[in-house]
PDB file of C-alpha atoms in Angstrom:
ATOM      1  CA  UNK A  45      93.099 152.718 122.253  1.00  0.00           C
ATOM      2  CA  UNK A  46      94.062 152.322 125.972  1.00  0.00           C
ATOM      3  CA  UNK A  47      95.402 155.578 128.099  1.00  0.00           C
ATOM      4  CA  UNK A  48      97.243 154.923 130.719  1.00  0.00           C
ATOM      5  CA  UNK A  49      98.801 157.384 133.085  1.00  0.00           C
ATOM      6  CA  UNK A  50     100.839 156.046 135.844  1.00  0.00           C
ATOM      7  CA  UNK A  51     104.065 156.532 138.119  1.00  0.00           C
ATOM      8  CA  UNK A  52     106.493 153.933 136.810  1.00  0.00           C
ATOM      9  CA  UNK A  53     109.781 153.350 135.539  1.00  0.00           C
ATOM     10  CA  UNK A  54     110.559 151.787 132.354  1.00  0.00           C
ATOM     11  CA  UNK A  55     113.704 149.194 130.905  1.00  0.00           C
ATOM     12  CA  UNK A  56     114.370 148.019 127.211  1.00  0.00           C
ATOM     13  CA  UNK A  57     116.115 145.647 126.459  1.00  0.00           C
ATOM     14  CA  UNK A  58     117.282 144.437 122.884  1.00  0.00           C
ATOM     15  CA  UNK A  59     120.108 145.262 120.603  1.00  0.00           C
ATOM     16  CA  UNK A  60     120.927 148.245 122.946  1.00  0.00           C
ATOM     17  CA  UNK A  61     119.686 148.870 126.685  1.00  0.00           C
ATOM     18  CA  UNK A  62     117.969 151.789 128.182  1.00  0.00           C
ATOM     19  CA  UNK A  63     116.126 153.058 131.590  1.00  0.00           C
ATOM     20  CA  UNK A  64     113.818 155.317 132.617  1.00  0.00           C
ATOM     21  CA  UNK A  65     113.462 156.090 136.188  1.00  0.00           C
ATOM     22  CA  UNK A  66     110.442 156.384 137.596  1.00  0.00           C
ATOM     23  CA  UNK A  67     107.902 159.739 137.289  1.00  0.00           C
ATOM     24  CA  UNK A  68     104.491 160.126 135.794  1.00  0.00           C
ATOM     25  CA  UNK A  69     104.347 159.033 132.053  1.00  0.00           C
ATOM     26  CA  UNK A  70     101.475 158.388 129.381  1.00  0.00           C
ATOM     27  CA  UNK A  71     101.066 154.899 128.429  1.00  0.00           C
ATOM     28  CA  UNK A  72      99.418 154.187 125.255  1.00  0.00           C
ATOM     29  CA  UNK A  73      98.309 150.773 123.866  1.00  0.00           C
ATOM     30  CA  UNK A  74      96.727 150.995 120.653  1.00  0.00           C
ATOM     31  CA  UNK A  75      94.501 148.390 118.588  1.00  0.00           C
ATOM     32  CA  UNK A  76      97.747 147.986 116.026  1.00  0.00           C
ATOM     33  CA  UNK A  77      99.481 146.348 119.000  1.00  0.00           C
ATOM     34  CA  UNK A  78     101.994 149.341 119.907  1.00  0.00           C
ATOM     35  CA  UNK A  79     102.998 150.556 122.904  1.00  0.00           C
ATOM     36  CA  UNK A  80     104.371 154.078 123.496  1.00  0.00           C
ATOM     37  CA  UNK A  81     105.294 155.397 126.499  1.00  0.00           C
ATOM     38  CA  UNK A  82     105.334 159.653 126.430  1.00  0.00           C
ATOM     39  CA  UNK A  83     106.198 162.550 128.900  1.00  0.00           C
ATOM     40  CA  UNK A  84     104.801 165.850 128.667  1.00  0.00           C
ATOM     41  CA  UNK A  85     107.400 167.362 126.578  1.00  0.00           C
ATOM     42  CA  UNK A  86     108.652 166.229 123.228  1.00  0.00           C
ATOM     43  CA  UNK A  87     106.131 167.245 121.062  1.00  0.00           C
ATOM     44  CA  UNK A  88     104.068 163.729 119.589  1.00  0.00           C
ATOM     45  CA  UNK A  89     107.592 161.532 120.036  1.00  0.00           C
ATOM     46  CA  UNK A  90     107.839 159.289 122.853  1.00  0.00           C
ATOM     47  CA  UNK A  91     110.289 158.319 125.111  1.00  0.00           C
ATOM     48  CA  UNK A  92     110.177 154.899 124.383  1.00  0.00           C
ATOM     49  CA  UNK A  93     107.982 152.454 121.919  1.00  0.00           C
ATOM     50  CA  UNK A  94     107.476 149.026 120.787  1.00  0.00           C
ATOM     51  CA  UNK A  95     105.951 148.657 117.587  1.00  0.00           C
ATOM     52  CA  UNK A  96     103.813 145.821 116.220  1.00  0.00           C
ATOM     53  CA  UNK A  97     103.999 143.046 116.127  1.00  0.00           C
ATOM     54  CA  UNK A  98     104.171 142.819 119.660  1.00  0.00           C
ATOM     55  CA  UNK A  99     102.727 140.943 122.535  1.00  0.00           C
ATOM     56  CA  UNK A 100     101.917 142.976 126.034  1.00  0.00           C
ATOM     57  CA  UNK A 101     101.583 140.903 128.728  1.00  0.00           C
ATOM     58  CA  UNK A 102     100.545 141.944 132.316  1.00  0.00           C
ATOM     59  CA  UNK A 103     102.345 140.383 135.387  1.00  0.00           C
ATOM     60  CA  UNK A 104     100.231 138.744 137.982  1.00  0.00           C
ATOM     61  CA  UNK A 105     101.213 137.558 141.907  1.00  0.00           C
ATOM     62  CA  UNK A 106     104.715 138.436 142.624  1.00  0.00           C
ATOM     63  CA  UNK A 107     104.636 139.927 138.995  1.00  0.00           C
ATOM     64  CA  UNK A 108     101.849 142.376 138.873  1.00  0.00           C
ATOM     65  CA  UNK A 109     102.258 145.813 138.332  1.00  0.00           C
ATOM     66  CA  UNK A 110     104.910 144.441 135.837  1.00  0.00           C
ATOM     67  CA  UNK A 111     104.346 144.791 132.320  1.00  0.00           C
ATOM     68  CA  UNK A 112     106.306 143.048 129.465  1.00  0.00           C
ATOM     69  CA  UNK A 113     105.842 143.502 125.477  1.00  0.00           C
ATOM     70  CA  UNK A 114     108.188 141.373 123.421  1.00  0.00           C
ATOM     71  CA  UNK A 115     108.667 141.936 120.081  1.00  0.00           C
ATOM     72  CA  UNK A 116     108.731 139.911 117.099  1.00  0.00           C
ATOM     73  CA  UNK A 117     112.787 139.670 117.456  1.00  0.00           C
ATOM     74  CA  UNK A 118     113.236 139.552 121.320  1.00  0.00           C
ATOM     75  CA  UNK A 119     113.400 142.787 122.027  1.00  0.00           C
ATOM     76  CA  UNK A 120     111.181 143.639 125.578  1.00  0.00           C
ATOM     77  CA  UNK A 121     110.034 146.506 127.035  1.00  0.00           C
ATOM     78  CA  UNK A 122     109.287 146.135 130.709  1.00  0.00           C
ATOM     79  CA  UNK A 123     107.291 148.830 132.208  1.00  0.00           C
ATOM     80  CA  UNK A 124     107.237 148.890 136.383  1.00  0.00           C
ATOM     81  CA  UNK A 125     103.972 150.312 137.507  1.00  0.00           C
ATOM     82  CA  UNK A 126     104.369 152.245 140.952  1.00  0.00           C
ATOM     83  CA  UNK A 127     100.804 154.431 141.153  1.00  0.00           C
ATOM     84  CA  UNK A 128      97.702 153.713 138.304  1.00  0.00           C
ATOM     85  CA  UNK A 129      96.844 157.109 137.831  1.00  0.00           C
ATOM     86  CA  UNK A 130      94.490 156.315 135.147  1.00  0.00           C
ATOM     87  CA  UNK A 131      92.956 154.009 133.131  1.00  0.00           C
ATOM     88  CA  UNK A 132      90.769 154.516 130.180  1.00  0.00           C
ATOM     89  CA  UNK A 133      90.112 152.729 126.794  1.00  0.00           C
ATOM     90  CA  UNK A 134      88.443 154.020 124.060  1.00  0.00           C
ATOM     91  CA  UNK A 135      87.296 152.576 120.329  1.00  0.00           C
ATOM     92  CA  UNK A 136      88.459 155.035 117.890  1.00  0.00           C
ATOM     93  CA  UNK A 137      86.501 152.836 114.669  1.00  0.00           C
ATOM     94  CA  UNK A 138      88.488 153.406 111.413  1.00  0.00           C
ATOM     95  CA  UNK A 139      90.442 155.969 110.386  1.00  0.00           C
ATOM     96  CA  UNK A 140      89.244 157.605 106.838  1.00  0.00           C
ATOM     97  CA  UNK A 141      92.997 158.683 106.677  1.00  0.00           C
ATOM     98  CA  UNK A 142      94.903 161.572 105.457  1.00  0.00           C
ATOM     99  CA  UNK A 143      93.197 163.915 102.951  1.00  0.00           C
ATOM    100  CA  UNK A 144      96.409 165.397 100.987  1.00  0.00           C
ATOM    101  CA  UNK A 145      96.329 168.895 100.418  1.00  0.00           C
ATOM    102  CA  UNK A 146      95.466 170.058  96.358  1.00  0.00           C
ATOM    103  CA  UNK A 147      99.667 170.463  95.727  1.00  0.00           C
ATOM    104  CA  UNK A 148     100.494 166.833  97.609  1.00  0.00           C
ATOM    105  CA  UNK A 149      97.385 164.959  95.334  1.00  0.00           C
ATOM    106  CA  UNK A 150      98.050 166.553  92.344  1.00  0.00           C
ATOM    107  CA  UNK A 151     101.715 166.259  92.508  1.00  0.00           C
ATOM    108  CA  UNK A 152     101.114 162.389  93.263  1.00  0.00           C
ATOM    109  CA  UNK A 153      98.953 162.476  89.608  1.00  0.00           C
ATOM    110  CA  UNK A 154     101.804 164.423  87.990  1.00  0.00           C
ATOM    111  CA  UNK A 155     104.702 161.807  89.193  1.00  0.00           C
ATOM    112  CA  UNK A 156     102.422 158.957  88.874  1.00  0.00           C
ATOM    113  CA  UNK A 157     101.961 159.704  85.268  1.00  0.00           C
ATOM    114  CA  UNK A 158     105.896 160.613  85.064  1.00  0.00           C
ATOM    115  CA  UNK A 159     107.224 157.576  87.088  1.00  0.00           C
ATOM    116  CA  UNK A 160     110.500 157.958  84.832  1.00  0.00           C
ATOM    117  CA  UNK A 161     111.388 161.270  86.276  1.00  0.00           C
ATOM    118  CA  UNK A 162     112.955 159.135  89.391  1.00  0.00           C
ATOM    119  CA  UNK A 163     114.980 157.396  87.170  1.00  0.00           C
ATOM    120  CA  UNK A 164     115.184 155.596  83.299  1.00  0.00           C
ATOM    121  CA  UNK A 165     113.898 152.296  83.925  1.00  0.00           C
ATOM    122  CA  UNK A 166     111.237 152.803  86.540  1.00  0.00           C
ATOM    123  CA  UNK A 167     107.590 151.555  85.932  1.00  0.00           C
ATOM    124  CA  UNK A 168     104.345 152.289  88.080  1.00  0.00           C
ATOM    125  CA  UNK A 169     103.122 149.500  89.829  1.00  0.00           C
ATOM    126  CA  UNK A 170      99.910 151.877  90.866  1.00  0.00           C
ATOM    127  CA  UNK A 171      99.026 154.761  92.737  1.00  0.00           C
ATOM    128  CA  UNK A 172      97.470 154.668  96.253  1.00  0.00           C
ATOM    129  CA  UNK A 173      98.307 151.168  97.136  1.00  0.00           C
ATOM    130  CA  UNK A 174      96.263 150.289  99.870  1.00  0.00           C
ATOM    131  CA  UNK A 175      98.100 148.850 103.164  1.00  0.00           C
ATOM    132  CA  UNK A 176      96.747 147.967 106.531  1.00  0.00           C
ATOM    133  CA  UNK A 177      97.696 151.150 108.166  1.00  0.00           C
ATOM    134  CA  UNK A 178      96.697 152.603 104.963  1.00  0.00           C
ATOM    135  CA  UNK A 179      97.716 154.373 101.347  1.00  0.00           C
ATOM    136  CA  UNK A 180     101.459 154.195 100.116  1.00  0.00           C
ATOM    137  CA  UNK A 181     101.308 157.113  97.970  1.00  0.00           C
ATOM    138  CA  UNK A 182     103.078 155.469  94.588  1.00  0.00           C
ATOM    139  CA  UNK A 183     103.971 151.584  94.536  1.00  0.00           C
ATOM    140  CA  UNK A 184     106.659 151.302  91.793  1.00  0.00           C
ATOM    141  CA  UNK A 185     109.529 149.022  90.411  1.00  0.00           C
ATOM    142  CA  UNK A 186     113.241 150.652  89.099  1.00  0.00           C
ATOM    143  CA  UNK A 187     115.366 149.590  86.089  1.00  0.00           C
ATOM    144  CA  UNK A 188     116.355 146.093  88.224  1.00  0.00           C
ATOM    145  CA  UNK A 189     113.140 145.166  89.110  1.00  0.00           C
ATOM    146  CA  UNK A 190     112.774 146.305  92.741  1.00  0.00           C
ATOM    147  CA  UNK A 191     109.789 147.500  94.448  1.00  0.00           C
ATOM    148  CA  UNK A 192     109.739 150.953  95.517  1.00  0.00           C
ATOM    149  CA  UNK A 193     107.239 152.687  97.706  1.00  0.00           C
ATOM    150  CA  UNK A 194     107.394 156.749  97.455  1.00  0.00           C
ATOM    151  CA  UNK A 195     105.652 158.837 100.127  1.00  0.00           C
ATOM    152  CA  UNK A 196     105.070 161.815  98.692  1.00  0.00           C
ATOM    153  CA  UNK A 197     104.663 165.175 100.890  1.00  0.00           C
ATOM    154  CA  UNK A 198     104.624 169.245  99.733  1.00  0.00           C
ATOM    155  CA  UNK A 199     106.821 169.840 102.636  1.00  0.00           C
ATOM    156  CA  UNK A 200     109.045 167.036 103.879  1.00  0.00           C
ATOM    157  CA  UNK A 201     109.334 167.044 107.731  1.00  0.00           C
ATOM    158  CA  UNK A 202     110.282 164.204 110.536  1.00  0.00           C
ATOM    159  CA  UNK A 203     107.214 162.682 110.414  1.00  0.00           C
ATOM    160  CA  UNK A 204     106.687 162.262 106.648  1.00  0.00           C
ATOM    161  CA  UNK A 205     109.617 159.829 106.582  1.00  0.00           C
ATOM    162  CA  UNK A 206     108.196 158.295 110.028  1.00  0.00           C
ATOM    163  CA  UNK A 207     105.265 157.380 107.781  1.00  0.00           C
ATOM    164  CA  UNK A 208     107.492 155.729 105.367  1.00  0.00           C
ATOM    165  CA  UNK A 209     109.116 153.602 107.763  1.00  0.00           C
ATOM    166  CA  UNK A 210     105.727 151.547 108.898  1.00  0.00           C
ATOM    167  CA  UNK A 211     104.955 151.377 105.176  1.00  0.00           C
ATOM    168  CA  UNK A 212     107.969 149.828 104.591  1.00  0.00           C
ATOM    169  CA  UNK A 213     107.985 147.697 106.839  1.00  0.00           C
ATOM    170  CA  UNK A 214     104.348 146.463 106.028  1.00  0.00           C
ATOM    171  CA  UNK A 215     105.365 145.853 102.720  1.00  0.00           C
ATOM    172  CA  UNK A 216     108.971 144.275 103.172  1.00  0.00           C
ATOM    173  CA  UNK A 217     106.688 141.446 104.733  1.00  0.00           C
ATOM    174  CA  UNK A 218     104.645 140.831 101.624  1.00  0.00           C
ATOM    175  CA  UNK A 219     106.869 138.076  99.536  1.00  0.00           C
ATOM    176  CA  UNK A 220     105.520 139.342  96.523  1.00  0.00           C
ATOM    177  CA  UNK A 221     107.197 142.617  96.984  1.00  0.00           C
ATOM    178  CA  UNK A 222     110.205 142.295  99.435  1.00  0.00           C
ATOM    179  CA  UNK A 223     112.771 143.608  99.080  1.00  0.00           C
ATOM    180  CA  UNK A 224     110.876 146.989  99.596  1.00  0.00           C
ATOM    181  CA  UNK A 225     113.010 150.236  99.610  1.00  0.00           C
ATOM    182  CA  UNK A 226     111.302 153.921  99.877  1.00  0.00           C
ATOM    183  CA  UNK A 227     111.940 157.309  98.076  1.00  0.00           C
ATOM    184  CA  UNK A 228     110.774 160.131 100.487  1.00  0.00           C
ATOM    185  CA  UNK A 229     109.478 162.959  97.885  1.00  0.00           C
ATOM    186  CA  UNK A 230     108.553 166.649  98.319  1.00  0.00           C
ATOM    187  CA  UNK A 231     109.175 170.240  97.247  1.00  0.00           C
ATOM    188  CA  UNK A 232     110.973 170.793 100.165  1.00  0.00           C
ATOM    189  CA  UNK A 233     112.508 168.720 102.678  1.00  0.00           C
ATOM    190  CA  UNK A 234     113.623 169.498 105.878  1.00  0.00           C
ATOM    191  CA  UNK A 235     117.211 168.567 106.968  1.00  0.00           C
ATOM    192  CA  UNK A 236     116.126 166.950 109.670  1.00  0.00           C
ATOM    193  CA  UNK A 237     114.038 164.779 107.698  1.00  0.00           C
ATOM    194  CA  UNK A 238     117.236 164.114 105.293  1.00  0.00           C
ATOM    195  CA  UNK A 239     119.014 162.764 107.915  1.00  0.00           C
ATOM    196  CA  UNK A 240     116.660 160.583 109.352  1.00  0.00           C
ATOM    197  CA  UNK A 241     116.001 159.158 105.854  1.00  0.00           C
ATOM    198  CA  UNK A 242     119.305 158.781 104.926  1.00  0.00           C
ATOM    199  CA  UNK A 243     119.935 156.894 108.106  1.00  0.00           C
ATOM    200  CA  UNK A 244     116.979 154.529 107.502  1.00  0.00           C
ATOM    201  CA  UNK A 245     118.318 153.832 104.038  1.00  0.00           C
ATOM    202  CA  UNK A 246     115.517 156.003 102.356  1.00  0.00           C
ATOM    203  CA  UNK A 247     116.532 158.027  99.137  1.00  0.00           C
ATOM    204  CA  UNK A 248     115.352 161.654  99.275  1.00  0.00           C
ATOM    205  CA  UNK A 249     113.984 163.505  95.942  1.00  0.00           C
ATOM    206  CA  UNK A 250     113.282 167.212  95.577  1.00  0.00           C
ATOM    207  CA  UNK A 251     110.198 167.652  93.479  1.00  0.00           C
ATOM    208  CA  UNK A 252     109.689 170.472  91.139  1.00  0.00           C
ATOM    209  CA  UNK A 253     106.147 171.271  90.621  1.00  0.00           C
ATOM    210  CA  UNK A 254     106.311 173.754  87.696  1.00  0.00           C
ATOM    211  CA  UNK A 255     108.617 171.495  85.910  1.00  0.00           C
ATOM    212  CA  UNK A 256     106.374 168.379  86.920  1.00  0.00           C
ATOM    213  CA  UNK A 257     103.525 170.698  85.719  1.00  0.00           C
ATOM    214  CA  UNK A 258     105.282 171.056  82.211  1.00  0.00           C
ATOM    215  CA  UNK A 259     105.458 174.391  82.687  1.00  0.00           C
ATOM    216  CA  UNK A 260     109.360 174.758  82.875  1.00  0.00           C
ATOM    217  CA  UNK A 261     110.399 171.769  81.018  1.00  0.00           C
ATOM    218  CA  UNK A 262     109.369 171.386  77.877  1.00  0.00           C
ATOM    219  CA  UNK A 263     109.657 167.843  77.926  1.00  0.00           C
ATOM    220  CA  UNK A 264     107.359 167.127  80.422  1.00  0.00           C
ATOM    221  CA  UNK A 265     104.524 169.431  79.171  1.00  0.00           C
ATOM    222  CA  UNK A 266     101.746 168.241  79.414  1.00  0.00           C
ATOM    223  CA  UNK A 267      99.825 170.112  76.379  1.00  0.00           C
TER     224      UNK A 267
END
């Protein structure tokens, strides 16, 4: 990962345009390809992105100071450096990934094992299908035969369904398994998270634990 704080200003351009003037921003570059560009406010979202695939390319001569990422439609990113504040890169090896809470595993076993509960028709493809930015929680297919990837979370926030979104668009580039649509699961979830989903064409499910657990439903009991 590169870390780069600098004085600059910063102009997208794509299906919409946007500028930021210049002030002192965090630049990160990450082995994935992505660039973010973050102020010191806004919690872990930044002001600004380009995610992978993408292509950063730093000006030279009359260009330097100037960089450009392109993405894979187009869309650039042009980032004006004023002041180099600092520079750093760092090798942050592999990441062993998130380790789900006891509720969020076993609740991935329980709907896993009880694919139908989203719906008559649906069949488990299998649990913890590995990606390159690692584990969709449930890979599955409905009554008509389309893939669906379910992140599953024990309280469903913003960046649950953030998640989601690279995993689906990972997988929406496999042939085998396009078209790719996502359930966002969880005991509880957030309305901000419902409207981000909804917007990104993501279904939202409310899990019920006991009921998963067999506990209130007697057809789902397990003994």
């Amino acid at each position: 990962m590169r870390l780069v704080i600098a004085r600059c200003s910063v102009d997208y351009a794509g299906r919409l345009t946007a500028h930021l003037p210049s002030a002192p921003r965090l630049i990160l570059v990450k082995a994935d390809g992505s660039v973010s560009i973050h102020a010191d406010d806004r919690a872990y979202k930044p002001l600004n992105w380009m995610s992978p695939p993408c292509t950063l390319k730093e000006g030279t001569g009359e260009d330097e100071g100037v960089w450009t990422v392109v993405n894979k439609a187009g869309e650039k990113l042009i980032i004006t450096m004023e002041e180099i504040l600092h520079d750093s890169s760092h090798e942050l090896g592999v990441d062993p990934g998130l380790i789900k809470d006891g509720v969020e595993a076993h609740l991935q076993e329980l709907l896993a094992d009880r694919i139908e509960t989203l719906g008559d028709g649906y069949t488990l493809i299998r649990r913890e299908y590995m990606t390159a930015i690692g584990p969709v929680d449930i890979l599955c297919r409905d009554a008509d035969g389309q893939t669906v990837a379910v992140e599953i979370k024990r309280r469903g926030e913003i960046d649950g369904v953030e998640q989601l979104t690279r995993y689906l668009d990972l997988l929406n580039r496999d042939p085998h398994l396009a078209p790719v649509r996502g359930i966002f699961a969880a005991q509880e979830i957030k309305p901000q998270a419902r409207v981000l989903a909804t917007d990104r064409g993501i279904d939202c499910r409310v899990l019920d634990y006991d009921a998963l657990r067999g506990i209130e439903d007697d057809k789902l009991r397990l003994f």
